[in-house]
CSV table of C-alpha atoms in Angstrom, one decimal:
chain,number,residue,atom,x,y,z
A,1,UNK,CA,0.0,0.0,0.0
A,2,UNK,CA,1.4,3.2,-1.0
A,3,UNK,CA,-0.2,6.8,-0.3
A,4,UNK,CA,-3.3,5.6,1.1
A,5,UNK,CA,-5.4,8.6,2.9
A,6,UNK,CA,-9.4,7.4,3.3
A,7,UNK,CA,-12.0,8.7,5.9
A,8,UNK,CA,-15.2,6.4,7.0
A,9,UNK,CA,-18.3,8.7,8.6
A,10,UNK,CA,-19.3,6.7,11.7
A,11,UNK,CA,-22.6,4.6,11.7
A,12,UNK,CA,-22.5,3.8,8.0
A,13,UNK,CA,-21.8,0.7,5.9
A,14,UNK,CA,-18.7,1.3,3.9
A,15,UNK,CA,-17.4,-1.7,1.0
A,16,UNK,CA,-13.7,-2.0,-0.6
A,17,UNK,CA,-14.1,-2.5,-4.6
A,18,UNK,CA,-10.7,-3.2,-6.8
A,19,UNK,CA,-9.2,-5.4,-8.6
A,20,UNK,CA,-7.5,-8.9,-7.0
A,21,UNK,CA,-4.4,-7.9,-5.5
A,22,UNK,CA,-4.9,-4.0,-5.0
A,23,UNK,CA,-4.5,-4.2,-1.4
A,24,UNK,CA,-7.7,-4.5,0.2
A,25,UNK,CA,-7.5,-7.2,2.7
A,26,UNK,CA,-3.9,-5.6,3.4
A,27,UNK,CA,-5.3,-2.5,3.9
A,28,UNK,CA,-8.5,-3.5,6.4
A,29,UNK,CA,-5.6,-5.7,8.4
A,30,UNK,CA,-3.8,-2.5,9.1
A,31,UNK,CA,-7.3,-0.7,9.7
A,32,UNK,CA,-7.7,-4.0,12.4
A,33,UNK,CA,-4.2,-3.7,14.0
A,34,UNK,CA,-2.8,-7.7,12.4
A,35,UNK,CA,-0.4,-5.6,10.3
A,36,UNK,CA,1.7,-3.3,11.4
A,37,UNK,CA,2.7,-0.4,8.1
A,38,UNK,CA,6.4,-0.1,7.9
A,39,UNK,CA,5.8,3.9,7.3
A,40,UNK,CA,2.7,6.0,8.0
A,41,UNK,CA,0.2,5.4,10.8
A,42,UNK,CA,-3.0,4.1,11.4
A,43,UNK,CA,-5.6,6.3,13.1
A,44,UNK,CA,-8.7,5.2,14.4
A,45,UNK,CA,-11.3,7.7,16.5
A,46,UNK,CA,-8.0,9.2,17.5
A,47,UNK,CA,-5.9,6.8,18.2
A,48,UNK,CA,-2.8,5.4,16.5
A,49,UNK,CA,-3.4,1.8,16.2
A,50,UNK,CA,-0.4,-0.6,16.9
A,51,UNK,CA,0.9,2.5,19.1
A,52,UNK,CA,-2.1,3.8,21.6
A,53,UNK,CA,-4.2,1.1,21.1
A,54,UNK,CA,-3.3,-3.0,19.7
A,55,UNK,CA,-6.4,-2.8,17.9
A,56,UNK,CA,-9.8,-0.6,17.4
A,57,UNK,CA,-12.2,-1.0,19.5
A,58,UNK,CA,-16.1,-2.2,18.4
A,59,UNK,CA,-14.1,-3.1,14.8
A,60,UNK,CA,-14.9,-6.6,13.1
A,61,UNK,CA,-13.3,-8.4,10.3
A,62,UNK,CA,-14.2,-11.3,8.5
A,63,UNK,CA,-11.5,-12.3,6.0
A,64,UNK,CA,-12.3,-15.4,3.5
A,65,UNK,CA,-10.1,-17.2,0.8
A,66,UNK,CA,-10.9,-17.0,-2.5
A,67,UNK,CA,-13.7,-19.5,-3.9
């Protein structure tokens, strides 16, 4: 992932579209603290995840292989 900036309003739905192998499950594991970036931060409701908090709080992922 390279120069990645996105905002998500609170209390809504919100989907990833792109092509296979354009980062989304990378990105939403960083989002979810599995992944830690080797530049840039990860902020979520103010706090820098992997650095004020291990993880987001009231955040869910489901990740599936491929069928």
């Amino acid at each position: 992932l390279k120069h990645i900036n996105v905002s998500f309003e609170e209390g809504k739905i919100h989907g990833l579209i792109g092509r296979n192998g354009s980062g989304k499950t990378m990105l939403m594991k960083c989002i979810c603290g599995f992944i830690k970036p080797t530049s840039g931060e990860i902020i979520v409701d103010g706090k820098q995840v992997g650095k004020d908090v291990d993880f987001p709080k009231d955040m869910g992922i489901i990740i599936e292989t491929p069928g």
